Tab-separated table of C-alpha atoms in Angstrom:
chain	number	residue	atom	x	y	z
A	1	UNK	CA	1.758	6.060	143.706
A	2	UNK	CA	3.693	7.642	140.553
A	3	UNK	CA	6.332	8.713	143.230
A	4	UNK	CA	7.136	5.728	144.313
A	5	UNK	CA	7.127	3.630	141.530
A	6	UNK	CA	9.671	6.346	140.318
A	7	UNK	CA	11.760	5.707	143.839
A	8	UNK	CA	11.295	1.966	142.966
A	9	UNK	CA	12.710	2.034	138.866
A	10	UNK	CA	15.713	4.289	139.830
A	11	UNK	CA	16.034	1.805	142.656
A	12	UNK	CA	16.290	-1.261	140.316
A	13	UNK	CA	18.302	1.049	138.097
A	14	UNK	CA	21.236	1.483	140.553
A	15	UNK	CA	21.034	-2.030	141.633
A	16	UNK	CA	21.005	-3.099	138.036
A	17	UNK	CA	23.785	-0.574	137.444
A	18	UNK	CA	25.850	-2.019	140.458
A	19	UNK	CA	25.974	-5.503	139.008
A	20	UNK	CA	27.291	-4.122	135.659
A	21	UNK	CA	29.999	-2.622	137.241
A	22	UNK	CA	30.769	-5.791	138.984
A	23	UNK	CA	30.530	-7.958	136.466
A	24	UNK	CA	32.522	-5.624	134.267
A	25	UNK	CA	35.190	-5.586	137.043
A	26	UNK	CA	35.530	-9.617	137.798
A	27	UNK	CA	35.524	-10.363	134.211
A	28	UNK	CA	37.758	-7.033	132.734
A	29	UNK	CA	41.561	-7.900	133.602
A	30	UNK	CA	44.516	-5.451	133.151
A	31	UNK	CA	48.093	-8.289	133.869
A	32	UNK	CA	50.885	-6.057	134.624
A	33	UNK	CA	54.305	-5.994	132.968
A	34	UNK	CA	56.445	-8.942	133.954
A	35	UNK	CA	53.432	-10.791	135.624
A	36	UNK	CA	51.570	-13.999	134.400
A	37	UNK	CA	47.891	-14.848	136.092
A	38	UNK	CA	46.211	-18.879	135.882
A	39	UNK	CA	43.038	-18.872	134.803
A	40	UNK	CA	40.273	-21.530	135.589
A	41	UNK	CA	37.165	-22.266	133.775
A	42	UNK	CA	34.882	-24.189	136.025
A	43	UNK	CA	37.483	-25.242	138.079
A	44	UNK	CA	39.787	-26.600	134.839
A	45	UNK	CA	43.120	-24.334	133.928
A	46	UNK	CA	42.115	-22.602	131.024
A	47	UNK	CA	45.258	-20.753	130.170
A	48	UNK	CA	47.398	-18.603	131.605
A	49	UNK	CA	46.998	-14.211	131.116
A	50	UNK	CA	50.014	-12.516	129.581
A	51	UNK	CA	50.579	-9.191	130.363
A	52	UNK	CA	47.610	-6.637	129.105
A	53	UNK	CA	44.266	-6.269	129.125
A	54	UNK	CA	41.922	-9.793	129.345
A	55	UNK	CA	38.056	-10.011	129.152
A	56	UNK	CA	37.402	-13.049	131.227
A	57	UNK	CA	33.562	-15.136	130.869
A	58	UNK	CA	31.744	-13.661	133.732
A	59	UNK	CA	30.468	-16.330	136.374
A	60	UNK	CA	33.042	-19.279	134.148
A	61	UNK	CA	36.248	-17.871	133.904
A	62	UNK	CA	38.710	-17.326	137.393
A	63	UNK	CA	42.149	-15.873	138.439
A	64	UNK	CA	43.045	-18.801	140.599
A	65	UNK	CA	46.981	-18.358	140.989
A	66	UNK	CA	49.115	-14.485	140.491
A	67	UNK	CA	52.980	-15.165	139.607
A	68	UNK	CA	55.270	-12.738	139.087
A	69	UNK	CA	58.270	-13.693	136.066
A	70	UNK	CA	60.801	-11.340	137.896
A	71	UNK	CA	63.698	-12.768	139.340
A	72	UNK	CA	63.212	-13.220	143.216
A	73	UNK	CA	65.275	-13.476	146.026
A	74	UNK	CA	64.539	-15.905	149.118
A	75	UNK	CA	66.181	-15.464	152.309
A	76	UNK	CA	67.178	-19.068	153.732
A	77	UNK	CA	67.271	-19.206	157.382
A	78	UNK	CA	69.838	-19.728	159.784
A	79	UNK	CA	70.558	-23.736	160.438
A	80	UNK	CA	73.302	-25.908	162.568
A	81	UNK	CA	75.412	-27.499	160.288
A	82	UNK	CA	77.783	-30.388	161.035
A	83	UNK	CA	81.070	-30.377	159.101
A	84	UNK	CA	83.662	-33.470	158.488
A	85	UNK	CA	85.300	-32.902	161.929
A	86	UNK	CA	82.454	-32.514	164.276
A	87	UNK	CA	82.404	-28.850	164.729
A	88	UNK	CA	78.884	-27.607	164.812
A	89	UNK	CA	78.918	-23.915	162.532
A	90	UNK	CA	75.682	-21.960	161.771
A	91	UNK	CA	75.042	-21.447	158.446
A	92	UNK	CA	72.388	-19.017	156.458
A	93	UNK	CA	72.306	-17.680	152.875
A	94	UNK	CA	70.344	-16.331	149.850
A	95	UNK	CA	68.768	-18.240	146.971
A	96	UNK	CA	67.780	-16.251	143.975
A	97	UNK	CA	64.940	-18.259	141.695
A	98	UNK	CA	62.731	-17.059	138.352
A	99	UNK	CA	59.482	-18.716	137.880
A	100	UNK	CA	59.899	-20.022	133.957
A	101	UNK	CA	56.519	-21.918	133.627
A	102	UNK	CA	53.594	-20.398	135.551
A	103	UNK	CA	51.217	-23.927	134.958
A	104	UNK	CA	53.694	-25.657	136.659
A	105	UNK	CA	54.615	-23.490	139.452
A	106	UNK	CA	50.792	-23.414	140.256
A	107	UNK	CA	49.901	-27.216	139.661
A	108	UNK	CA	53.343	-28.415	140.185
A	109	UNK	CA	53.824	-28.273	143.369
A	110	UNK	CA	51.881	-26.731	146.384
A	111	UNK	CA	54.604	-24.227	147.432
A	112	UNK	CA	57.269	-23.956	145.268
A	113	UNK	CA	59.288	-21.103	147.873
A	114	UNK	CA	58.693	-23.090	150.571
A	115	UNK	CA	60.054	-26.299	149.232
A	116	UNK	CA	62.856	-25.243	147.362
A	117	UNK	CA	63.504	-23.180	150.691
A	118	UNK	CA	63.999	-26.963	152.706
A	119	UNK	CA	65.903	-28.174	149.726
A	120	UNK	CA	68.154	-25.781	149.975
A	121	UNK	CA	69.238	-25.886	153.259
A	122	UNK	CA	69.590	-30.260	153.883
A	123	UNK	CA	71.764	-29.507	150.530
A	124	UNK	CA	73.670	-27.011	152.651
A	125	UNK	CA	73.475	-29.320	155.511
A	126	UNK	CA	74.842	-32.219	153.208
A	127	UNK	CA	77.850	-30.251	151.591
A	128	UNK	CA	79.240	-28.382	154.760
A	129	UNK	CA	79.212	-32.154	156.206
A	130	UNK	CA	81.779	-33.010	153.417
A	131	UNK	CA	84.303	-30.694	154.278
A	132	UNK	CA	86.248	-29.685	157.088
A	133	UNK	CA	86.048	-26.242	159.485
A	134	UNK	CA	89.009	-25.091	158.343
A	135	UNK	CA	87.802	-25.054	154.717
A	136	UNK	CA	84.295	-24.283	155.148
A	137	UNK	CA	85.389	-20.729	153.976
A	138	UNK	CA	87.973	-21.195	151.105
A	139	UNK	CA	85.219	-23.785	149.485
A	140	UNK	CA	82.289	-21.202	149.487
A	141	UNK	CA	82.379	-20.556	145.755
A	142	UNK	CA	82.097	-24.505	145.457
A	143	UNK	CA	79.243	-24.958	148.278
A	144	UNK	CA	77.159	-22.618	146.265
A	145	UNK	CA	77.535	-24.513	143.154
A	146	UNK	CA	76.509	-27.541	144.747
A	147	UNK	CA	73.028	-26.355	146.044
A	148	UNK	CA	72.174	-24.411	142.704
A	149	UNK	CA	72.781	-27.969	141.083
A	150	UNK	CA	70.762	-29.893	143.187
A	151	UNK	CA	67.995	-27.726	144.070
A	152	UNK	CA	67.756	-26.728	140.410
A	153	UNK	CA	67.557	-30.475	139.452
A	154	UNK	CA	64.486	-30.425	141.796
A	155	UNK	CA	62.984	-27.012	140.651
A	156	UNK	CA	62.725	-28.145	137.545
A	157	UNK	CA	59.963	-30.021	137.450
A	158	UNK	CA	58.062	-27.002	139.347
A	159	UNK	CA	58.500	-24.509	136.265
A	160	UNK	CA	61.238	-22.577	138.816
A	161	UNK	CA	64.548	-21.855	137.444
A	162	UNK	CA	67.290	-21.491	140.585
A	163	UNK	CA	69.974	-19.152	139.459
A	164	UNK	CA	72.422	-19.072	141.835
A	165	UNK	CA	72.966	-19.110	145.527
A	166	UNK	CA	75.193	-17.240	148.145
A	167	UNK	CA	76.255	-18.224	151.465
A	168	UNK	CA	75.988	-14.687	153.736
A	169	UNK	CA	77.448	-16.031	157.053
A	170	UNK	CA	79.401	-19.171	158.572
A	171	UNK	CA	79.483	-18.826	162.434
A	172	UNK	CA	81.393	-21.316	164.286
A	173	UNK	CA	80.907	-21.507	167.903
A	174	UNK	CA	82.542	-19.346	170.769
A	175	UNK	CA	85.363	-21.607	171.826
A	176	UNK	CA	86.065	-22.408	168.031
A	177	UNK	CA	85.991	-18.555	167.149
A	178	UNK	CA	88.559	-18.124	169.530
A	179	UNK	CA	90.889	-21.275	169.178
A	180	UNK	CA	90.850	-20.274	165.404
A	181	UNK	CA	91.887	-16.622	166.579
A	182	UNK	CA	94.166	-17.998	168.627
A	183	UNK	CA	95.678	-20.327	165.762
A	184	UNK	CA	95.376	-17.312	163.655
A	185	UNK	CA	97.391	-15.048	165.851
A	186	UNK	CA	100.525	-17.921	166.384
A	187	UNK	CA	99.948	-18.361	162.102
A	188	UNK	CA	100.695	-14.992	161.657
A	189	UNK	CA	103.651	-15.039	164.178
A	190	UNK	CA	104.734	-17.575	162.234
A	191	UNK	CA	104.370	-16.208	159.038
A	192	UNK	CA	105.609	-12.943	160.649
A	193	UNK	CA	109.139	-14.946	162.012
A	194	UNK	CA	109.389	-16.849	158.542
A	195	UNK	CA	109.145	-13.211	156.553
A	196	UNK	CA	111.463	-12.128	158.850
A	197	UNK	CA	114.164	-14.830	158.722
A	198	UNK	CA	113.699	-14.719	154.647
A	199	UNK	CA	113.997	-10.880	155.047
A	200	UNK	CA	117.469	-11.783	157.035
A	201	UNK	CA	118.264	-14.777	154.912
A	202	UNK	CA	117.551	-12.402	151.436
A	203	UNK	CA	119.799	-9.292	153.079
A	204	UNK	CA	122.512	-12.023	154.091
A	205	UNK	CA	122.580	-13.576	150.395
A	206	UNK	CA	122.097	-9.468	148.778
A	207	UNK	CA	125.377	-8.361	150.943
A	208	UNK	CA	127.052	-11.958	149.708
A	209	UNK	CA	126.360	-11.038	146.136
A	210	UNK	CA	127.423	-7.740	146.743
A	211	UNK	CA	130.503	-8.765	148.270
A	212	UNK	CA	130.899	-10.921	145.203
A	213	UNK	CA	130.245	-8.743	142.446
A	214	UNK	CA	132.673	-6.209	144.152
A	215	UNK	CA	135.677	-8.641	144.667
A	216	UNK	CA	134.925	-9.630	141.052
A	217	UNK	CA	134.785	-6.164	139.800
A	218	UNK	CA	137.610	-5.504	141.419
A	219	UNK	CA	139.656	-8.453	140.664
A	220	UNK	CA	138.605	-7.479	136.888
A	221	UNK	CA	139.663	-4.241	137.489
A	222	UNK	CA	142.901	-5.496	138.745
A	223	UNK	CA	143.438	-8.026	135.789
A	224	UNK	CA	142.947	-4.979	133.293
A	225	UNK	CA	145.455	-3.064	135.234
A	226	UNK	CA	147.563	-5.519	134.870
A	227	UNK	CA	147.042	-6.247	131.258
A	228	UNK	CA	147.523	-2.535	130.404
A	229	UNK	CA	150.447	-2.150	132.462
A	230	UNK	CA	151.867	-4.824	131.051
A	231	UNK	CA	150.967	-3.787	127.277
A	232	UNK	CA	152.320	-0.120	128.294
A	233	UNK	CA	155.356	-2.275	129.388
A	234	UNK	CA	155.883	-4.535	126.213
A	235	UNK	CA	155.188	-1.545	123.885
A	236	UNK	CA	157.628	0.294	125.841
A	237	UNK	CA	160.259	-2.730	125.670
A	238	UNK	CA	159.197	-3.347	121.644
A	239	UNK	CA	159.837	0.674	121.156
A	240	UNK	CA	163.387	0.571	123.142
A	241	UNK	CA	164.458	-2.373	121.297
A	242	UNK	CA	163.344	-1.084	118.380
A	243	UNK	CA	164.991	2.251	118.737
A	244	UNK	CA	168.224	0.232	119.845
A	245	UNK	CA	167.883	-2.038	116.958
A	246	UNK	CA	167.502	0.559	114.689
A	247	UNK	CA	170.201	2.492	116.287
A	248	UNK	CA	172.818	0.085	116.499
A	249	UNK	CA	171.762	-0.492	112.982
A	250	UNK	CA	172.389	2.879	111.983
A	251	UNK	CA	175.438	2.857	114.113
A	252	UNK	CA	176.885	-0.462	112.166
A	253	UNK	CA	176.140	0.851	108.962
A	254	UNK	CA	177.801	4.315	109.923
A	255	UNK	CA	180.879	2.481	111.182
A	256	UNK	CA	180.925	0.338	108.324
A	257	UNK	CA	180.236	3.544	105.571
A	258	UNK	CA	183.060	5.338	107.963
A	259	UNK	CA	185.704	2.390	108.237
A	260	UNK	CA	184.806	1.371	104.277
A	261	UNK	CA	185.685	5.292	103.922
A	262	UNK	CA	188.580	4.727	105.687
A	263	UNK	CA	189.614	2.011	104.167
A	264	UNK	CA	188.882	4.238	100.973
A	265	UNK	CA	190.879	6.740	102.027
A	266	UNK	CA	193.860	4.634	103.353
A	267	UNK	CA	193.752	2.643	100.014
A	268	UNK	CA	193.561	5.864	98.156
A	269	UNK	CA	196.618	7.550	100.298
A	270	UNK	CA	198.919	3.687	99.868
A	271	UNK	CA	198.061	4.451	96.486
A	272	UNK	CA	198.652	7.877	96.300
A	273	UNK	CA	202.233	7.542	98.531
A	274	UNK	CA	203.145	4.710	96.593
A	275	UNK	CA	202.663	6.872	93.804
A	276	UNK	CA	204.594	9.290	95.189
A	277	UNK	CA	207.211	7.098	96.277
A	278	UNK	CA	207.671	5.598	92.998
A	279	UNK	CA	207.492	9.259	91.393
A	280	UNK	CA	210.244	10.139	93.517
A	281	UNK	CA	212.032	6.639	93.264
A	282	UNK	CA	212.276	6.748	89.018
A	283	UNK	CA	212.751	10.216	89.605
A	284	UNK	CA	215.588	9.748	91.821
A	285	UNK	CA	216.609	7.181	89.239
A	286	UNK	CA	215.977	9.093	86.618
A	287	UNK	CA	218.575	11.884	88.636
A	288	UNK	CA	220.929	9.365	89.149
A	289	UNK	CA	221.202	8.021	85.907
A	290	UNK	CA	221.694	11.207	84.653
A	291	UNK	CA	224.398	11.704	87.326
A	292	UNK	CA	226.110	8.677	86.136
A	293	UNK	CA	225.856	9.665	82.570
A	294	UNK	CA	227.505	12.965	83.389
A	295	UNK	CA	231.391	13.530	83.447
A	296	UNK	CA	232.734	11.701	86.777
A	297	UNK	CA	229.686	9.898	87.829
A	298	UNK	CA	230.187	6.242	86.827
A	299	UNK	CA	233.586	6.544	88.787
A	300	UNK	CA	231.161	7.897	91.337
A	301	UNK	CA	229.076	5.098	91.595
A	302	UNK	CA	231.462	2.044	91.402
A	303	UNK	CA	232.703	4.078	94.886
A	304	UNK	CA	229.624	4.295	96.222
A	305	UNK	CA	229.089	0.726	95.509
A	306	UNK	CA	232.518	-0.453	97.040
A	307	UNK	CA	231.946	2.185	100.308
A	308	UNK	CA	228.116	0.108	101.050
A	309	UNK	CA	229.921	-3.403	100.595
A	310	UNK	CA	232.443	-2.399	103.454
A	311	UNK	CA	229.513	-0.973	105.541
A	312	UNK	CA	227.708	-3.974	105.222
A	313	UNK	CA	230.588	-6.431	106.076
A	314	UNK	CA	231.428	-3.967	108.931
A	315	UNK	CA	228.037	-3.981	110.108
A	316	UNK	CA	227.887	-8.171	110.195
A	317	UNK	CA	231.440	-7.932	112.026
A	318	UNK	CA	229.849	-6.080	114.662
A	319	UNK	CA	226.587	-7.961	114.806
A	320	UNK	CA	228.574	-10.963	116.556
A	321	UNK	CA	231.527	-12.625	117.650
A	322	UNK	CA	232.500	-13.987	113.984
A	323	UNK	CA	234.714	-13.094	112.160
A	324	UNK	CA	233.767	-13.062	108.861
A	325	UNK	CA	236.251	-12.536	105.666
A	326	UNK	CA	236.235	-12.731	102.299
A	327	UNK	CA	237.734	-16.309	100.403
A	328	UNK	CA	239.036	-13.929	98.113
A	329	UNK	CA	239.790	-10.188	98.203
A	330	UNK	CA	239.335	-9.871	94.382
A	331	UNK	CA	235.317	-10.553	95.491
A	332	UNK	CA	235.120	-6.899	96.047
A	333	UNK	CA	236.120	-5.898	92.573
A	334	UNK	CA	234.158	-8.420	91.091
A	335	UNK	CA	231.040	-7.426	93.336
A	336	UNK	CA	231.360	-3.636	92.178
A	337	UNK	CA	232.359	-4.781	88.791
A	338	UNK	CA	228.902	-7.010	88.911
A	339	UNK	CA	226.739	-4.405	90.267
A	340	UNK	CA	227.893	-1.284	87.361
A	341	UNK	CA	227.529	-3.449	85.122
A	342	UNK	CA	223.880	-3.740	85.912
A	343	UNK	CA	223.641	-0.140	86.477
A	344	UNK	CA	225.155	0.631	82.859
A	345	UNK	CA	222.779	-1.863	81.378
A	346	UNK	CA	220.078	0.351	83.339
A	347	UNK	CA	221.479	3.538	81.767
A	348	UNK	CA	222.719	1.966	78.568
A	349	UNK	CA	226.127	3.587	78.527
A	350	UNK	CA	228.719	1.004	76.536
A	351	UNK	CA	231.622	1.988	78.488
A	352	UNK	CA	232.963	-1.038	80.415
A	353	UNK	CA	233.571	-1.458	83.817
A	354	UNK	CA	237.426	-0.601	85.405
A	355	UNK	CA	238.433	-4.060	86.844
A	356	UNK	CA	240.345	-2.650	90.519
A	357	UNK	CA	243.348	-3.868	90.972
A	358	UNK	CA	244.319	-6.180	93.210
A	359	UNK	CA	246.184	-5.875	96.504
């Protein structure tokens, strides 16, 4: 009996021992990092578990809802969107949400992923409807904005902050895919033809300019040319002229020095002969009135004075067909007489004049 009553207390023990642990483990709590766990207390929230370690009331207290505070990222499936012009284009994307209030997000609303999933896409559905094909895919960035706004406008009331959203594929139909390759391809013919006719048209207008600047250039060039030849020209005309001004200058004032010289010297040698010439004229007076003064010269005189009164009358006879002769012979005496006596008042010799006689 001792035996088994042993069996039986270590029995009780390890059954007693069992329920400790288990109490220990539903009511000990260890809320990782980034985590946030709803607690119930007979069926009531109670509060919400932060991360670290908890000691709930065993048998009261519960973990009714686990949310994680880490930003998450929901795939949204693929759905058949209508856009503005009746072309039917599959759309899907990604939606990336933080849970901000975890009371909320557990009483709020039943599921918050799968709700803010729908949202998402009739948003989609509702913007892609407002646009066109051919701009579904330049107005991404402004699709995206659209269904953060109004999905976050929702979310809010769920404790779930939407951060953004990302459209990962449009795919149009078959037949559209390739009428928009199609439109493509002629585009970039077109493009390809208008690069290529600007290409042309920019070449054309380059060699024009070129053209332009050259004839210009050398039209400039040719106008300098000009201008310096014609400069080289003048300065060559001014320094010609010059030089003949100055020379013809020089010239005039040498002829004019050499003829005022001349002049000089003729005056000087009129003076100087009529110097002479009256030198040798009072000298010859001077001789003759010594002449007369000597023995036999006054008779010499009146003779030479009677011989040039014939000559002269001679030479008048012979100068024409007059005759001419004296009124009165006794003219020639007087006429000597006259002209001795002005040669002895000349010499001042008193001796009077021999009258000739008369014939």
């Amino acid at each position: 009996m001792s035996g088994s009553g042993v069996t039986g207390a270590l029995f009780v023990f390890v059954v007693l021992a069992l329920v400790v642990f288990w109490v220990i483990a539903k009511t000990a709590v260890v809320v990782p990092q980034q985590n946030a766990y709803v607690v119930e207390r007979l069926g009531r929230f109670a509060g919400v578990l932060d991360a670290g370690f908890h000691i709930l009331v065993p048998f009261v207290d519960t973990i009714r809802y686990r949310h994680t505070l880490k930003e998450q990222a929901m795939d949204i499936p693929e759905q058949v969107c209508i856009t503005r012009d009746n072309v039917q284009v599959a759309v899907d994307g990604i939606l990336y949400l933080k849970v901000l209030d975890p009371e909320r997000a557990s009483y709020g609303i039943n599921n918050y992923n799968f709700a803010i999933t729908q949202l998402a896409q009739t948003t989609l559905r509702s913007e892609i409807g407002k646009i066109e094909l051919d701009k579904t895919f330049e107005e991404r960035t402004t699709i995206n904005i659209q269904v953060v706004t109004e999905v976050d406008k929702a979310s809010e009331a769920w404790g779930v902050k939407v951060l953004r959203y990302e459209i990962k594929n449009i795919t149009p139909p078959a037949d559209i895919i390739a009428a928009m390759e199609k439109q493509m391809r002629a585009e970039r013919e077109k493009r390809s033809l208008i690069l290529q006719s600007e290409g042309e048209r920019d070449a054309a207008i380059n060699t024009a300019e070129g053209q332009k600047q050259q004839v210009i250039k050398a039209s400039e060039a040719k106008k300098q040319q000009n201008i310096n030849e014609a400069e080289g020209q003048a300065s060559a005309i001014m320094a010609v002229a010059k030089a003949t001004a100055e020379g013809q200058k020089q010239q005039v004032i040498k002829a004019s020095e050499a003829k005022k010289q001349q002049n000089i010297n003729e005056a000087e040698g009129q003076a100087s002969a009529i110097m002479a010439v009256a030198k040798a004229t009072a000298e010859g007076i001077r001789s003759v009135a010594q002449s007369i003064q000597a023995e036999g010269g006054y008779e010499a005189v009146q003779l030479r004075v009677a011989e040039q009164y014939v000559a002269q009358f001679g030479n008048i006879a012979r100068a024409g067909n007059t005759l001419v002769v004296p009124a009165n012979l006794g003219d020639v005496a007087s006429m000597i007489a006259l002209a001795m006596s002005a040669i002895q008042g000349k010499g001042g010799s008193s001796r009077p004049p021999a009258v000739p006689p008369r014939s």
